[in-house]
PDB file of C-alpha atoms in Angstrom:
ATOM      1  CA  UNK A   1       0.000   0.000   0.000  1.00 84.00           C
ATOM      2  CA  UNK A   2       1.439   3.697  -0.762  1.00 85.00           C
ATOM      3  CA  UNK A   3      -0.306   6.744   0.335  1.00 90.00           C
ATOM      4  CA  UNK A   4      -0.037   9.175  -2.249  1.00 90.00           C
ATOM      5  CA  UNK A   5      -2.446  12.777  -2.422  1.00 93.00           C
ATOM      6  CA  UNK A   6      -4.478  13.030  -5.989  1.00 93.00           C
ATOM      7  CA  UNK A   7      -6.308  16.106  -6.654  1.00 91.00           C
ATOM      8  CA  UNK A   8      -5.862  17.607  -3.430  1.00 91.00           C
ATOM      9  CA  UNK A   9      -7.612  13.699  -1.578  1.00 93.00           C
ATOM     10  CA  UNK A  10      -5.200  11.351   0.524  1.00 95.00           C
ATOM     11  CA  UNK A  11      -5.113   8.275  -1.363  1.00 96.00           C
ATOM     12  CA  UNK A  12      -4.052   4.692  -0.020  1.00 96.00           C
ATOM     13  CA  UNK A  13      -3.245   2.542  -3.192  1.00 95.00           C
ATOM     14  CA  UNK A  14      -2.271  -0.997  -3.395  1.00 93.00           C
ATOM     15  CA  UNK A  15       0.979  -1.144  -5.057  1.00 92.00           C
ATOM     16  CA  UNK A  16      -0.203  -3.022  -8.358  1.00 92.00           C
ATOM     17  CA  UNK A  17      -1.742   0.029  -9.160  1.00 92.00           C
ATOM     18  CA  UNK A  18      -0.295   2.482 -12.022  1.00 92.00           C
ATOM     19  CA  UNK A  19      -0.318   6.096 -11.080  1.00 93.00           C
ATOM     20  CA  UNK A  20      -2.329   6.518 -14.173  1.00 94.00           C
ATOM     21  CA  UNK A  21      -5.365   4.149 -13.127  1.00 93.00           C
ATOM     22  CA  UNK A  22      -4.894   5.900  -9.407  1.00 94.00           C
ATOM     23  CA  UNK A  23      -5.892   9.017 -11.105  1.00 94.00           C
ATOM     24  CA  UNK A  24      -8.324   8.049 -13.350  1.00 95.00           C
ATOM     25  CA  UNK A  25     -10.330   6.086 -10.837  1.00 94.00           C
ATOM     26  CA  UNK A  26      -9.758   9.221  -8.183  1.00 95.00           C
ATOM     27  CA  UNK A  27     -10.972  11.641 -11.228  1.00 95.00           C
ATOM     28  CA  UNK A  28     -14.053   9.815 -11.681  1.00 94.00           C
ATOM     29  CA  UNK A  29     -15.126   9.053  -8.449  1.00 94.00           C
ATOM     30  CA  UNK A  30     -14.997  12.923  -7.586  1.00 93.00           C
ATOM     31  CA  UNK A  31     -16.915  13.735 -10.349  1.00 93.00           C
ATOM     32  CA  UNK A  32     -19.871  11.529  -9.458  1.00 93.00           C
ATOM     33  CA  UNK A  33     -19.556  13.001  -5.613  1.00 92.00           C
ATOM     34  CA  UNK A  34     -19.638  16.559  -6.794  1.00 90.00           C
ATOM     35  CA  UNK A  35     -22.609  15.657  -9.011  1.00 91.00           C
ATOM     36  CA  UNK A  36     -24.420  14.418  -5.926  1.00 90.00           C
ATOM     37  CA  UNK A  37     -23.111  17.202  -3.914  1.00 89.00           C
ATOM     38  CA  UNK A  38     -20.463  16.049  -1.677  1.00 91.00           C
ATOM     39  CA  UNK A  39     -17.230  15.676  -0.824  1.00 91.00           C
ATOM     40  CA  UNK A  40     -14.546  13.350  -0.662  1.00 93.00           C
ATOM     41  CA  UNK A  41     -12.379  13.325   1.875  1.00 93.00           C
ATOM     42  CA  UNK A  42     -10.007  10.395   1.337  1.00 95.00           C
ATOM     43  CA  UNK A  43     -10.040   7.030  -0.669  1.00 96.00           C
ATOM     44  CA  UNK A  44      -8.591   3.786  -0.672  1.00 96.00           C
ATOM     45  CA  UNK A  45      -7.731   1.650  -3.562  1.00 96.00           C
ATOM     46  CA  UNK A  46      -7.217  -2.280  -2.837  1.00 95.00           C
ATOM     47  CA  UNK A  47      -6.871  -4.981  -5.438  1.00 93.00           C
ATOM     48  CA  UNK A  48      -8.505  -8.463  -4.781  1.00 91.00           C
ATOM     49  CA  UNK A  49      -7.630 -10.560  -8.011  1.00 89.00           C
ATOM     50  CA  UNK A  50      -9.432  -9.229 -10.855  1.00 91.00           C
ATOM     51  CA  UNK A  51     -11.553  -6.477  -8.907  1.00 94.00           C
ATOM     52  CA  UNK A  52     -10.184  -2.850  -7.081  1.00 94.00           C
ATOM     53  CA  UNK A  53     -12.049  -2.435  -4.134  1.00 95.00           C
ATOM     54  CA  UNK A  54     -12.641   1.409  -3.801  1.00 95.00           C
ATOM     55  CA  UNK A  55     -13.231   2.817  -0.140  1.00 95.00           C
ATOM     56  CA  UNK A  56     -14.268   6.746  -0.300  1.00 95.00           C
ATOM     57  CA  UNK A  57     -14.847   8.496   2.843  1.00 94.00           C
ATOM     58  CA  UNK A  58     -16.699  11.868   2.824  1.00 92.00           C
ATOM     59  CA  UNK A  59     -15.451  14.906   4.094  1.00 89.00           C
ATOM     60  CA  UNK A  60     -17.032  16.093   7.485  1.00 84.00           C
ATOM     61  CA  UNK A  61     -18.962  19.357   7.421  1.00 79.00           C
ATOM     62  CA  UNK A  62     -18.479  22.004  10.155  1.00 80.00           C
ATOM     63  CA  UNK A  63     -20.795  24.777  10.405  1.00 81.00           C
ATOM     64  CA  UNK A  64     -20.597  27.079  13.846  1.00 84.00           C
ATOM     65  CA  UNK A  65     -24.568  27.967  14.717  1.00 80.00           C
ATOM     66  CA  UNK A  66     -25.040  30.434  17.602  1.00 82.00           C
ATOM     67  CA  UNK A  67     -26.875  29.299  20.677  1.00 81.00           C
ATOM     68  CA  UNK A  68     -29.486  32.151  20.253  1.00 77.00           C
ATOM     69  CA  UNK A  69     -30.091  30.768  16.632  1.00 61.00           C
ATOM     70  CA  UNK A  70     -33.643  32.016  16.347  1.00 63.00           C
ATOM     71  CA  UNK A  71     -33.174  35.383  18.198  1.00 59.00           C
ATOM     72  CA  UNK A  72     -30.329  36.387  16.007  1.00 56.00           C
ATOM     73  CA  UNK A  73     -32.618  35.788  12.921  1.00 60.00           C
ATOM     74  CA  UNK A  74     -35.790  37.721  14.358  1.00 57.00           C
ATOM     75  CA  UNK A  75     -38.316  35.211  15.006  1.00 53.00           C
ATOM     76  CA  UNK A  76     -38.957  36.249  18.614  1.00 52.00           C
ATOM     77  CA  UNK A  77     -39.769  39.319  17.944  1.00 50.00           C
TER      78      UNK A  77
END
């Protein structure tokens, strides 16, 4: 296994694997995710004979909300 970063993702990829088909595989996958709106925040690429098994994790989103949610925004008023 090498860890290598593609397109800005970490990327664990079983050795077999050309940098080429690394990229490829990585370049599609994030496609599809941005289509469906998300993210991918790292992948990992293991061969098992004839098959790649293809783990993606998504990203975790952070957002900050104030405790007073609902009074900042006006609806007590």
């Amino acid at each position: 296994m090498c860890t290598t970063i593609v397109q800005g993702i970490p990327v664990a990829a079983d050795s077999s694997l050309s940098q080429d088909q690394i990229s490829q595989l990585v370049s599609e996958l994030k496609q599809t995710w941005t289509w469906e709106g998300r993210q991918v925040g790292r992948i990992e690429l293991i061969c098992a004979g004839q098959m790649i098994h293809l783990l993606a994790y998504e990203k975790p989103v952070f957002q900050c909300i104030p405790l007073k949610y609902n009074e900042s925004k006006g609806a007590n008023q």
